[in-house]
Amino acid sequence: MNNRLAYRNRKEFAVHLRRKGVPLLLALCRTIFIMGICFLILYPILTKISISFMDQRDLYDRTVKSVPKHFTPSNYPEAIQLLNYWKAIGNTALLAGVNGVIQGFMCIATGYGLARYRFKGRGLVFGLMIVSMVIPPQLILTPLYLNFQNFDPFGIISLFTGGKGLRLIESFTPFILLSITATGARNGLYIFLARQFFRGFPHEIDEAASVDGAGWARIFFRIMLPGAASIFIVIFLFSFVWQWNDSMYTFLFYTDFETIAKALTNLESQFAHIQVEGSAMASNIGYYSIMRATSMLLAILPLLGMYAIFQKKFIQSIERIGIVG
Amino acid sequence: MAAKRRLSSRKNRIGYIFVAPFCFGFVFFLLIPIIQSFIFSLNEIKLGQSGYTLTYLGWSNYIRAFQVDPTFRMDLVQSIGQMLLDLPIILFFSLFSAILLNQKFHGRTVARMLFFLPVIVSTGIMVMMESNNPVYSMMMDRSVADAAASMKESANSMELVLSLLGDGLPAPLMDYLVQVIGRLYDIVIASGLQILIFLSGLNTIPPTLYESSNIEGATAWENFWKITMPMVGPYFLLNAVYTIIDSFTNMNNVVISTIRGYIVSFSDFSYGAAISWIYFGIIFLILGLLTALISKKVFYYE
């Protein structure tokens, strides 16, 4: 009540309440909402962490909820062996890294061309980019596979080899070809992001360089590319993550290449097998359930690490994409 | 003047160098495969040692999809209905989250990092494994099952609360709200990139607009409707398009898994191509309608 007396009249108190109390209440609601969503996002990961340290007995024990009673780290070595983890992540990182760098570079170049040059047919190219965003990969994957199996654009190659195209599958070539032409998965979106970035990039710098006699290549490689480091990180990260978790493209184009997504898929199909075979294998279900949680955790661990390193830069760059002028 | 224009058009021609690889790729790796997949859908395809052979079938694969296949029509309606229900919620949720994350508060960096975590973690195989959980059906992975149960329980109790609060609300709206609450996790996971796009959209708004309107005595509510909404308009369109594509090409989608079954395993490729053409034809139709609808309302600020 003491506080209340400090105001000269009721009206002033009401004004004070509006000015201080309402924002406070809003901030409280905001905090609760954000914490709730964060929990929702983290929950599956936390569950997996807790399961990955459980012994099989804990899974059947109704009194164990999230803290394991028989704490054991031995699931990890086992899952690492099961997935052939080190080889799989090495392979995946190589493929995703090469793809990410090429896609980052090519999407930036395309976005730069679209944003900064007013050539004839720019609208058309922009439209093609939007269309490439909309085309679902499932529709074109098999024709692509058949084309890469017998790569022969316009019959040029068969002129030299005598009637046979090149067999490009079972190698990195399909991935690299798609990346170099900025037509890989979700590349339309990356081009769009790069275009947005360059529309906001100050024009004065390249004008000054142009006055000083720098050619277009010099301007692009010496000024634009270093200036686009932040958008490069965004595109690289998106592309890397997508490739890391992709099983569709790698299954078709490079079947023998062991990736982490493939290892997980194999685990999944083994599991489906056990389910079919029924109760005789019931003891294995607990085992697979633990292995599954542990493997999924192991698979996203490098991504989490990378995200932790890049997150500040990543979020800053995202903010900056939009900034005009 | 004329000389200058010629110079600038020559300079602008350099732009072709930058977009040439993409145009080349578009023709070879997108356009031609699309045409091929259409041709395949009209033929019976046999894979041999060296390439493939085609036998012309006409429209029979398309007729089969609508008249013979017992599940296709149901799956189609289900997945389109689901998407149309999710779309407004995802857009609303991501705009709301972007506005919140754009404010200044303690722990903002951590909150942003966590909100974007699904963009990093939940793609491809991860989403598939998360939802297509065989353990889930076996009720072995108790924690997940428990979570689902408690989620359902809380959805039920929400239903109770809602029915008490919103006595006058029409029943379909109530069902919709309850369903949304039950699917909250899926919606949060699906809106990571949309939040990012909205956030970068919010940053395009020059702060001077807010300053001058505040001086004129506008409230935050008026600012939102008169400045924020018109300015993020183009991003609405982008996000709507992206959300639709994402939900249609998601590996969890019923139709997509059917298509995968036919196409990737090569069991009946031409039928798979036919149903994907039907499916994607419908997507393009929806996208076109939506673009026409939204772009009428959207204001482009250059």
XYZ file of C-alpha atoms in Angstrom:
627
model
C 0.000 0.000 0.000
C 2.954 2.222 0.722
C 3.848 2.300 -2.910
C 0.337 3.211 -3.824
C 0.470 6.277 -1.598
C 3.447 7.614 -3.509
C 1.130 8.591 -6.340
C -0.791 11.770 -6.035
C -3.967 10.295 -7.357
C -5.454 7.229 -8.877
C -5.000 8.504 -12.423
C -1.261 8.854 -12.054
C -1.084 5.335 -10.661
C -2.974 4.037 -13.666
C -0.622 5.835 -16.013
C 2.358 4.387 -14.202
C 0.872 0.900 -14.369
C 0.336 1.243 -18.080
C 3.814 2.462 -18.720
C 5.666 -0.044 -16.539
C 3.287 -2.903 -15.854
C 2.079 -3.723 -19.332
C 5.553 -4.056 -20.880
C 6.582 -6.192 -17.907
C 3.619 -8.483 -18.428
C 4.373 -8.720 -22.133
C 8.001 -9.551 -21.390
C 6.830 -12.292 -19.036
C 4.555 -13.789 -21.669
C 7.363 -13.604 -24.197
C 9.769 -15.395 -21.882
C 7.286 -18.172 -21.171
C 6.497 -18.619 -24.860
C 10.139 -18.679 -25.928
C 11.153 -21.061 -23.172
C 8.289 -23.361 -24.042
C 9.231 -23.516 -27.711
C 12.911 -24.002 -26.863
C 11.994 -26.916 -24.635
C 9.862 -28.412 -27.378
C 12.789 -28.194 -29.792
C 15.306 -29.624 -27.362
C 13.071 -32.373 -25.992
C 13.766 -35.066 -28.616
C 17.504 -34.458 -28.345
C 17.423 -34.626 -24.562
C 15.423 -37.857 -24.699
C 17.963 -39.387 -27.021
C 20.822 -38.364 -24.783
C 19.144 -40.014 -21.815
C 18.336 -43.213 -23.736
C 21.846 -43.399 -25.148
C 23.246 -43.846 -21.656
C 20.707 -46.467 -20.603
C 21.201 -50.127 -20.158
C 18.554 -52.361 -21.727
C 17.130 -53.100 -18.305
C 16.253 -49.443 -17.878
C 14.036 -49.468 -20.959
C 11.773 -52.116 -19.473
C 11.798 -50.571 -16.027
C 8.718 -48.393 -15.525
C 10.374 -46.488 -12.681
C 13.076 -45.146 -14.971
C 11.876 -42.030 -16.708
C 14.773 -39.965 -17.957
C 17.718 -40.578 -15.647
C 19.163 -44.040 -16.310
C 19.485 -46.361 -13.310
C 22.217 -48.480 -14.871
C 24.295 -45.724 -16.350
C 26.487 -47.045 -19.142
C 28.567 -45.293 -21.809
C 29.153 -48.576 -23.645
C 26.376 -47.850 -26.158
C 28.598 -45.357 -27.892
C 31.473 -47.642 -28.938
C 28.896 -50.180 -30.063
C 26.966 -47.684 -32.187
C 30.222 -46.366 -33.642
C 31.070 -49.868 -34.764
C 27.566 -50.565 -36.023
C 27.496 -47.453 -38.203
C 31.129 -47.730 -39.257
C 31.015 -44.224 -37.861
C 34.448 -42.760 -38.575
C 34.499 -43.805 -42.188
C 30.892 -42.703 -42.689
C 31.355 -39.232 -41.234
C 34.651 -38.805 -43.076
C 32.970 -39.643 -46.383
C 29.916 -37.526 -45.664
C 31.998 -34.557 -44.571
C 34.078 -34.787 -47.737
C 31.048 -34.921 -50.031
C 29.105 -32.272 -48.135
C 32.147 -30.029 -47.827
C 33.050 -30.143 -51.525
C 29.405 -29.600 -52.467
C 28.957 -26.793 -49.980
C 31.985 -24.841 -51.204
C 31.070 -25.174 -54.882
C 27.401 -24.393 -54.308
C 28.289 -21.431 -52.107
C 30.547 -20.008 -54.798
C 28.240 -20.664 -57.753
C 25.065 -19.480 -56.048
C 26.828 -16.287 -55.009
C 28.025 -15.713 -58.572
C 24.534 -16.305 -59.993
C 22.907 -14.141 -57.342
C 25.452 -11.411 -58.001
C 24.772 -11.476 -61.740
C 21.025 -11.258 -61.107
C 21.293 -8.452 -58.582
C 23.870 -6.191 -60.187
C 23.604 -6.477 -63.970
C 20.564 -5.302 -65.913
C 21.040 -7.549 -68.933
C 18.291 -8.500 -71.343
C 16.354 -11.506 -70.122
C 17.160 -10.927 -66.494
C 13.498 -11.318 -65.621
C 13.459 -14.651 -67.426
C 16.491 -15.935 -65.535
C 14.918 -14.804 -62.284
C 11.769 -16.689 -63.233
C 13.815 -19.818 -64.025
C 15.380 -19.538 -60.579
C 11.937 -19.447 -58.953
C 10.865 -22.435 -61.067
C 13.990 -24.324 -59.996
C 12.946 -23.709 -56.400
C 9.541 -25.197 -57.077
C 10.597 -28.305 -59.014
C 10.480 -31.238 -56.621
C 13.608 -33.414 -56.753
C 11.570 -36.621 -56.774
C 10.214 -35.799 -60.204
C 13.588 -35.403 -61.889
C 15.800 -37.802 -59.953
C 15.257 -40.856 -62.105
C 15.651 -39.116 -65.476
C 18.777 -37.537 -64.003
C 20.012 -40.954 -62.965
C 19.434 -42.330 -66.444
C 21.173 -39.319 -67.977
C 24.179 -39.619 -65.723
C 24.374 -43.318 -66.399
C 24.799 -42.496 -70.034
C 25.931 -38.879 -70.100
C 25.668 -37.591 -73.630
C 24.367 -34.027 -74.001
C 23.311 -33.404 -77.636
C 25.230 -36.506 -78.681
C 28.538 -34.630 -78.456
C 30.311 -37.256 -76.395
C 29.167 -40.201 -78.479
C 30.827 -38.536 -81.478
C 34.176 -39.078 -79.809
C 33.628 -42.396 -78.086
C 31.674 -43.970 -80.902
C 28.082 -44.304 -79.820
C 28.437 -44.535 -76.064
C 27.983 -41.822 -73.459
C 29.954 -41.441 -70.298
C 29.009 -43.384 -67.214
C 29.140 -40.788 -64.471
C 27.298 -42.495 -61.655
C 29.209 -44.139 -58.817
C 31.437 -41.075 -58.550
C 31.357 -37.519 -57.293
C 30.787 -36.195 -60.810
C 26.961 -35.954 -60.718
C 27.110 -34.019 -57.467
C 29.794 -31.695 -58.778
C 27.997 -31.121 -62.077
C 24.815 -30.207 -60.226
C 26.713 -27.912 -57.883
C 28.718 -26.142 -60.592
C 25.530 -25.284 -62.435
C 23.788 -24.249 -59.212
C 20.958 -26.674 -59.836
C 21.457 -29.010 -56.887
C 18.888 -29.487 -54.158
C 17.419 -26.227 -52.862
C 19.931 -24.147 -54.826
C 17.183 -21.820 -56.041
C 16.705 -20.686 -52.474
C 20.433 -20.050 -52.060
C 20.571 -17.997 -55.252
C 17.632 -16.008 -53.974
C 19.401 -15.336 -50.670
C 22.597 -14.266 -52.476
C 20.590 -11.969 -54.755
C 18.914 -10.352 -51.748
C 22.328 -9.893 -50.182
C 23.862 -8.169 -53.213
C 20.858 -5.905 -53.677
C 21.679 -4.488 -50.267
C 25.444 -4.399 -50.805
C 26.678 -0.782 -51.248
C 27.004 0.222 -54.909
C 29.593 2.919 -54.184
C 32.390 0.404 -53.656
C 32.251 -1.251 -57.061
C 31.590 2.088 -58.750
C 34.763 3.458 -57.194
C 36.712 0.370 -58.217
C 35.300 0.627 -61.726
C 36.388 4.269 -61.965
C 39.842 3.179 -60.866
C 39.937 0.853 -63.835
C 39.168 -2.517 -62.277
C 37.547 -4.996 -64.664
C 34.428 -7.013 -63.855
C 36.384 -10.122 -62.870
C 38.625 -8.145 -60.593
C 35.639 -6.429 -58.975
C 33.906 -9.750 -58.413
C 36.894 -11.692 -57.086
C 38.604 -8.934 -55.143
C 35.675 -6.941 -53.773
C 32.394 -8.817 -54.010
C 33.552 -12.281 -53.023
C 35.396 -11.201 -49.857
C 32.447 -8.941 -49.039
C 30.077 -11.864 -49.406
C 31.806 -13.984 -46.746
C 28.781 -13.842 -44.469
C 26.297 -15.021 -47.096
C 28.786 -17.688 -48.122
C 28.706 -19.080 -44.599
C 24.911 -19.211 -44.651
C 24.776 -21.015 -47.994
C 27.625 -23.343 -47.091
C 25.987 -24.283 -43.816
C 22.584 -24.934 -45.410
C 24.076 -26.932 -48.216
C 26.392 -28.902 -45.929
C 23.592 -29.817 -43.565
C 21.273 -30.800 -46.374
C 23.866 -33.030 -47.978
C 24.764 -34.515 -44.613
C 21.225 -35.698 -43.970
C 20.365 -36.597 -47.543
C 19.925 -40.193 -48.503
C 18.002 -39.749 -51.750
C 20.705 -38.309 -54.014
C 23.534 -40.429 -52.651
C 21.504 -43.625 -52.924
C 20.903 -43.039 -56.592
C 24.129 -41.466 -57.782
C 26.748 -43.114 -55.602
C 25.413 -46.343 -54.136
C 28.744 -47.688 -52.895
C 29.727 -44.552 -51.047
C 29.204 -45.045 -47.327
C 27.547 -41.995 -45.813
C 26.062 -41.426 -42.418
C 22.523 -41.106 -43.804
C 22.929 -44.472 -45.519
C 24.245 -46.078 -42.360
C 21.172 -44.826 -40.522
C 18.866 -46.089 -43.235
C 20.490 -49.497 -43.053
C 20.001 -49.560 -39.322
C 16.372 -48.665 -39.872
C 15.794 -51.470 -42.340
C 17.499 -53.977 -40.064
C 15.118 -52.838 -37.401
C 12.105 -53.283 -39.645
C 13.368 -56.797 -40.275
C 13.381 -57.624 -36.609
C 9.871 -56.326 -36.183
C 8.646 -58.623 -38.898
C 10.323 -61.639 -37.415
C 8.314 -61.075 -34.289
C 8.590 -62.027 -30.675
C 11.479 -64.449 -31.008
C 13.666 -61.424 -31.517
C 11.949 -59.310 -28.910
C 15.072 -59.023 -26.827
C 16.718 -57.290 -29.740
C 14.105 -54.575 -29.910
C 15.342 -52.936 -26.752
C 18.864 -53.153 -28.064
C 17.953 -51.545 -31.383
C 15.917 -48.906 -29.682
C 18.990 -47.856 -27.725
C 21.259 -48.146 -30.759
C 18.871 -46.041 -32.768
C 18.860 -43.192 -30.281
C 22.642 -43.369 -29.902
C 23.255 -43.448 -33.658
C 20.963 -40.541 -34.368
C 22.753 -38.566 -31.705
C 26.150 -39.505 -33.122
C 25.014 -38.520 -36.594
C 23.923 -35.009 -35.620
C 26.813 -34.438 -33.223
C 29.205 -33.027 -35.868
C 26.404 -30.780 -37.153
C 25.723 -29.516 -33.657
C 29.420 -28.823 -33.182
C 29.608 -26.947 -36.450
C 26.479 -24.989 -35.632
C 27.913 -24.047 -32.246
C 31.031 -22.679 -33.941
C 29.245 -20.812 -36.722
C 25.992 -19.823 -35.031
C 26.953 -16.263 -34.164
C 28.202 -15.517 -37.655
C 25.266 -17.417 -39.147
C 22.588 -15.466 -37.314
C 24.328 -12.151 -37.906
C 24.554 -12.862 -41.625
C 20.912 -13.836 -41.813
C 19.988 -10.528 -40.275
C 22.195 -8.670 -42.682
C 20.756 -10.291 -45.814
C 17.766 -8.035 -45.658
C 19.390 -4.757 -44.774
C 18.940 -2.187 -47.504
C 21.406 0.547 -48.395
C 24.113 10.016 -74.012
C 23.823 7.317 -76.637
C 27.460 6.377 -76.156
C 26.921 6.095 -72.453
C 23.908 3.885 -72.901
C 25.851 1.651 -75.244
C 28.648 1.436 -72.712
C 26.281 0.537 -69.910
C 24.521 -2.091 -72.007
C 27.883 -3.583 -72.877
C 28.757 -3.595 -69.214
C 25.447 -5.207 -68.392
C 26.088 -7.964 -70.862
C 28.769 -9.233 -68.469
C 25.866 -10.379 -66.323
C 25.403 -13.278 -68.761
C 28.749 -14.685 -67.662
C 27.502 -14.922 -64.093
C 24.169 -16.535 -64.863
C 25.378 -18.732 -67.741
C 26.261 -21.825 -65.630
C 22.859 -21.726 -63.981
C 21.032 -21.382 -67.298
C 23.040 -24.261 -68.731
C 22.271 -26.383 -65.670
C 18.619 -25.441 -65.784
C 18.276 -26.782 -69.291
C 20.268 -29.978 -68.762
C 19.522 -30.949 -65.197
C 16.020 -29.579 -64.686
C 14.170 -28.911 -67.929
C 15.214 -31.990 -69.903
C 14.684 -34.397 -66.969
C 11.229 -32.919 -66.413
C 10.266 -33.441 -70.034
C 11.723 -36.937 -69.888
C 9.736 -37.800 -66.793
C 6.574 -36.718 -68.611
C 7.466 -38.908 -71.569
C 8.158 -41.811 -69.221
C 4.760 -41.385 -67.617
C 3.125 -41.972 -70.996
C 5.182 -45.064 -71.738
C 6.106 -48.352 -70.254
C 9.788 -48.285 -69.444
C 12.053 -51.303 -69.373
C 15.572 -50.984 -68.049
C 18.141 -53.006 -69.890
C 21.888 -53.428 -69.874
C 22.442 -50.409 -72.076
C 19.863 -47.779 -71.226
C 16.137 -48.336 -71.485
C 13.368 -49.056 -73.961
C 9.978 -47.389 -74.141
C 6.598 -48.714 -75.240
C 3.878 -46.152 -75.752
C 0.897 -46.546 -73.460
C -0.963 -43.275 -73.762
C -2.782 -41.898 -70.744
C -3.459 -45.271 -69.142
C -1.177 -44.568 -66.166
C -3.130 -41.422 -65.384
C -6.426 -43.220 -65.724
C -5.131 -45.964 -63.475
C -4.229 -43.444 -60.768
C -7.755 -42.099 -60.563
C -9.850 -45.126 -61.384
C -7.938 -48.222 -60.350
C -5.548 -47.308 -57.549
C -7.486 -47.712 -54.295
C -5.378 -45.440 -52.094
C -4.045 -42.696 -54.327
C -7.046 -40.385 -54.291
C -7.372 -40.660 -50.515
C -3.677 -39.988 -49.953
C -3.813 -37.053 -52.310
C -6.744 -35.416 -50.551
C -5.234 -36.102 -47.165
C -1.841 -34.602 -47.894
C -3.265 -31.530 -49.620
C -5.759 -30.975 -46.814
C -3.041 -31.304 -44.218
C -0.874 -28.779 -46.017
C -3.671 -26.249 -46.375
C -4.396 -26.564 -42.660
C -0.764 -26.193 -41.662
C 0.089 -23.301 -43.954
C -1.656 -20.452 -42.073
C -0.439 -21.742 -38.730
C 3.169 -22.037 -39.892
C 3.074 -18.544 -41.388
C 1.490 -17.074 -38.282
C 3.820 -18.889 -35.916
C 6.956 -17.960 -37.829
C 6.022 -14.288 -38.171
C 5.147 -14.154 -34.484
C 8.434 -15.842 -33.514
C 10.441 -13.617 -35.837
C 8.937 -10.490 -34.286
C 9.680 -11.815 -30.801
C 13.238 -12.795 -31.704
C 13.773 -9.392 -33.269
C 13.126 -7.666 -29.935
C 15.876 -7.013 -27.477
C 15.884 -9.176 -24.349
C 18.249 -11.175 -22.213
C 19.237 -14.510 -23.695
C 18.171 -13.515 -27.184
C 21.234 -15.128 -28.753
C 20.499 -18.456 -27.085
C 16.827 -18.274 -28.022
C 17.674 -17.575 -31.657
C 20.208 -20.349 -31.740
C 17.634 -22.833 -30.450
C 14.850 -21.641 -32.746
C 17.049 -22.253 -35.767
C 18.265 -25.615 -34.505
C 15.583 -27.513 -36.468
C 16.966 -25.989 -39.692
C 20.267 -27.661 -38.886
C 19.176 -30.894 -37.294
C 15.787 -31.764 -38.741
C 16.329 -32.326 -42.424
C 16.312 -35.377 -44.660
C 16.884 -38.665 -42.937
C 16.500 -37.150 -39.474
C 12.916 -36.026 -40.012
C 12.124 -39.357 -41.535
C 13.525 -41.315 -38.604
C 11.957 -38.991 -36.084
C 8.428 -39.462 -37.324
C 8.612 -42.889 -38.912
C 9.560 -44.333 -35.591
C 9.059 -48.078 -35.603
C 9.755 -48.091 -31.886
C 6.894 -45.723 -31.500
C 4.408 -48.238 -32.758
C 5.930 -50.932 -30.566
C 5.567 -48.655 -27.545
C 9.086 -49.666 -26.672
C 10.654 -46.258 -26.812
C 8.674 -45.341 -23.765
C 9.799 -41.793 -23.411
C 8.575 -40.933 -26.868
C 5.375 -42.835 -26.350
C 4.893 -41.165 -22.989
C 5.513 -37.787 -24.515
C 2.978 -38.498 -27.212
C 0.503 -39.676 -24.619
C 0.975 -36.639 -22.450
C 0.776 -34.451 -25.517
C -2.521 -36.069 -26.370
C -3.658 -35.702 -22.802
C -2.779 -32.045 -22.764
C -4.521 -31.635 -26.099
C -7.571 -33.217 -24.516
C -7.405 -30.932 -21.526
C -6.875 -28.017 -23.904
C -10.017 -29.105 -25.626
C -11.808 -28.914 -22.329
C -10.398 -25.470 -21.554
C -11.220 -24.249 -25.023
C -14.727 -25.572 -24.858
C -15.213 -23.772 -21.565
C -13.696 -20.533 -22.846
C -15.028 -20.509 -26.329
C -18.551 -21.619 -25.835
C -19.683 -19.581 -28.784
C -16.895 -20.714 -31.111
C -18.021 -22.798 -34.058
C -17.111 -26.463 -33.790
C -14.832 -26.681 -36.864
C -12.673 -23.849 -35.538
C -12.436 -25.620 -32.187
C -11.390 -28.865 -33.816
C -8.821 -26.975 -35.809
C -7.316 -25.324 -32.731
C -7.161 -28.604 -30.863
C -5.502 -30.272 -33.828
C -2.958 -27.463 -34.064
C -2.030 -27.831 -30.418
C -1.589 -31.558 -30.901
C 0.723 -30.967 -33.841
C 2.670 -28.126 -32.281
C 5.960 -29.982 -32.465
C 5.662 -30.631 -36.202
C 4.758 -27.010 -36.783
C 7.731 -25.707 -34.809
C 10.084 -28.058 -36.643
C 8.657 -27.003 -39.998
C 9.015 -23.268 -39.408
C 12.742 -22.811 -38.807
C 13.624 -21.420 -42.216
C 10.447 -19.359 -42.379
C 11.423 -17.617 -39.138
C 14.817 -16.890 -40.683
C 13.259 -15.410 -43.817
C 10.840 -13.265 -41.823
C 13.647 -12.113 -39.559
C 15.709 -10.967 -42.512
C 12.542 -9.334 -43.879
C 11.979 -7.439 -40.634
C 15.501 -6.099 -40.927
C 14.758 -4.531 -44.294
C 12.370 -2.093 -42.640
C 14.201 1.195 -42.156
C 14.068 2.160 -38.451
C 13.298 5.748 -39.440
C 9.768 4.676 -40.382
C 9.068 3.604 -36.818
C 10.761 6.676 -35.394
C 8.659 9.092 -37.383
C 5.441 7.225 -36.727
C 6.232 7.144 -33.014
C 6.723 10.894 -33.052
C 3.326 11.214 -34.692
C 1.921 9.300 -31.741
C 1.191 5.903 -33.308
C 0.753 2.924 -31.004
C 2.655 -0.328 -31.368
C -0.532 -1.937 -32.707
C -0.878 0.682 -35.432
C 2.826 0.398 -36.233
C 2.402 -3.329 -36.724
C -0.487 -3.063 -39.176
C 0.643 0.059 -40.979
C 4.407 -0.537 -41.211
C 5.476 -4.063 -40.317
C 2.796 -5.996 -42.207
C 3.048 -4.123 -45.526
C 6.831 -4.247 -45.393
C 7.112 -7.985 -44.779
C 4.454 -8.640 -47.431
C 6.822 -9.976 -50.122
C 8.328 -12.318 -47.557
C 4.864 -13.718 -46.877
C 4.700 -14.828 -50.463
C 8.177 -16.323 -50.387
C 7.425 -18.124 -47.137
C 4.079 -19.406 -48.315
C 5.683 -20.788 -51.465
C 8.537 -22.300 -49.514
C 6.208 -23.875 -46.926
C 4.047 -25.482 -49.588
C 7.043 -26.900 -51.446
C 8.597 -28.115 -48.235
C 5.484 -29.899 -47.072
C 4.811 -31.387 -50.501
C 8.298 -32.721 -51.043
C 8.803 -33.803 -47.459
C 9.798 -37.446 -47.166
C 7.040 -38.002 -44.606
C 4.356 -37.039 -47.032
C 2.147 -40.032 -47.866
C 2.130 -39.379 -51.581
C 5.873 -38.787 -51.695
C 6.571 -42.070 -49.961
C 4.293 -43.814 -52.469
C 6.148 -42.143 -55.320
C 9.456 -43.114 -53.797
C 8.236 -46.657 -53.544
C 7.464 -46.767 -57.269
C 10.352 -44.693 -58.563
C 13.419 -45.248 -56.447
C 13.002 -48.975 -56.299
C 12.271 -48.995 -60.083
C 9.313 -51.283 -59.424
C 6.922 -49.392 -61.684
C 8.635 -46.272 -62.806
C 6.191 -44.985 -65.361
C 3.265 -45.227 -62.970
C 5.342 -43.406 -60.346
C 6.118 -40.683 -62.867
C 2.440 -40.405 -63.749
C 1.303 -39.959 -60.152
C 4.082 -37.481 -59.493
C 2.949 -35.468 -62.495
C -0.620 -35.448 -61.171
C 0.610 -34.538 -57.725
C 2.954 -31.798 -58.833
C 0.429 -30.451 -61.303
C -1.848 -29.863 -58.348
C 0.987 -28.203 -56.402
C 1.706 -25.839 -59.269
C -1.988 -25.007 -59.479
C -2.144 -24.207 -55.777
C 1.087 -22.219 -55.940
C -0.185 -20.232 -58.902
C -3.495 -19.437 -57.198
C -1.736 -18.476 -53.999
C 0.792 -16.279 -55.772
C -1.974 -14.500 -57.658
C -3.931 -14.052 -54.445
C -1.082 -12.814 -52.286
C 0.687 -10.679 -54.864
C -2.514 -8.665 -55.289
C -2.354 -7.687 -51.643
C 1.394 -7.342 -51.396
C 3.135 -4.034 -51.615
C 6.607 -4.067 -53.131
C 8.979 -1.587 -51.634
C 11.992 -0.856 -53.829
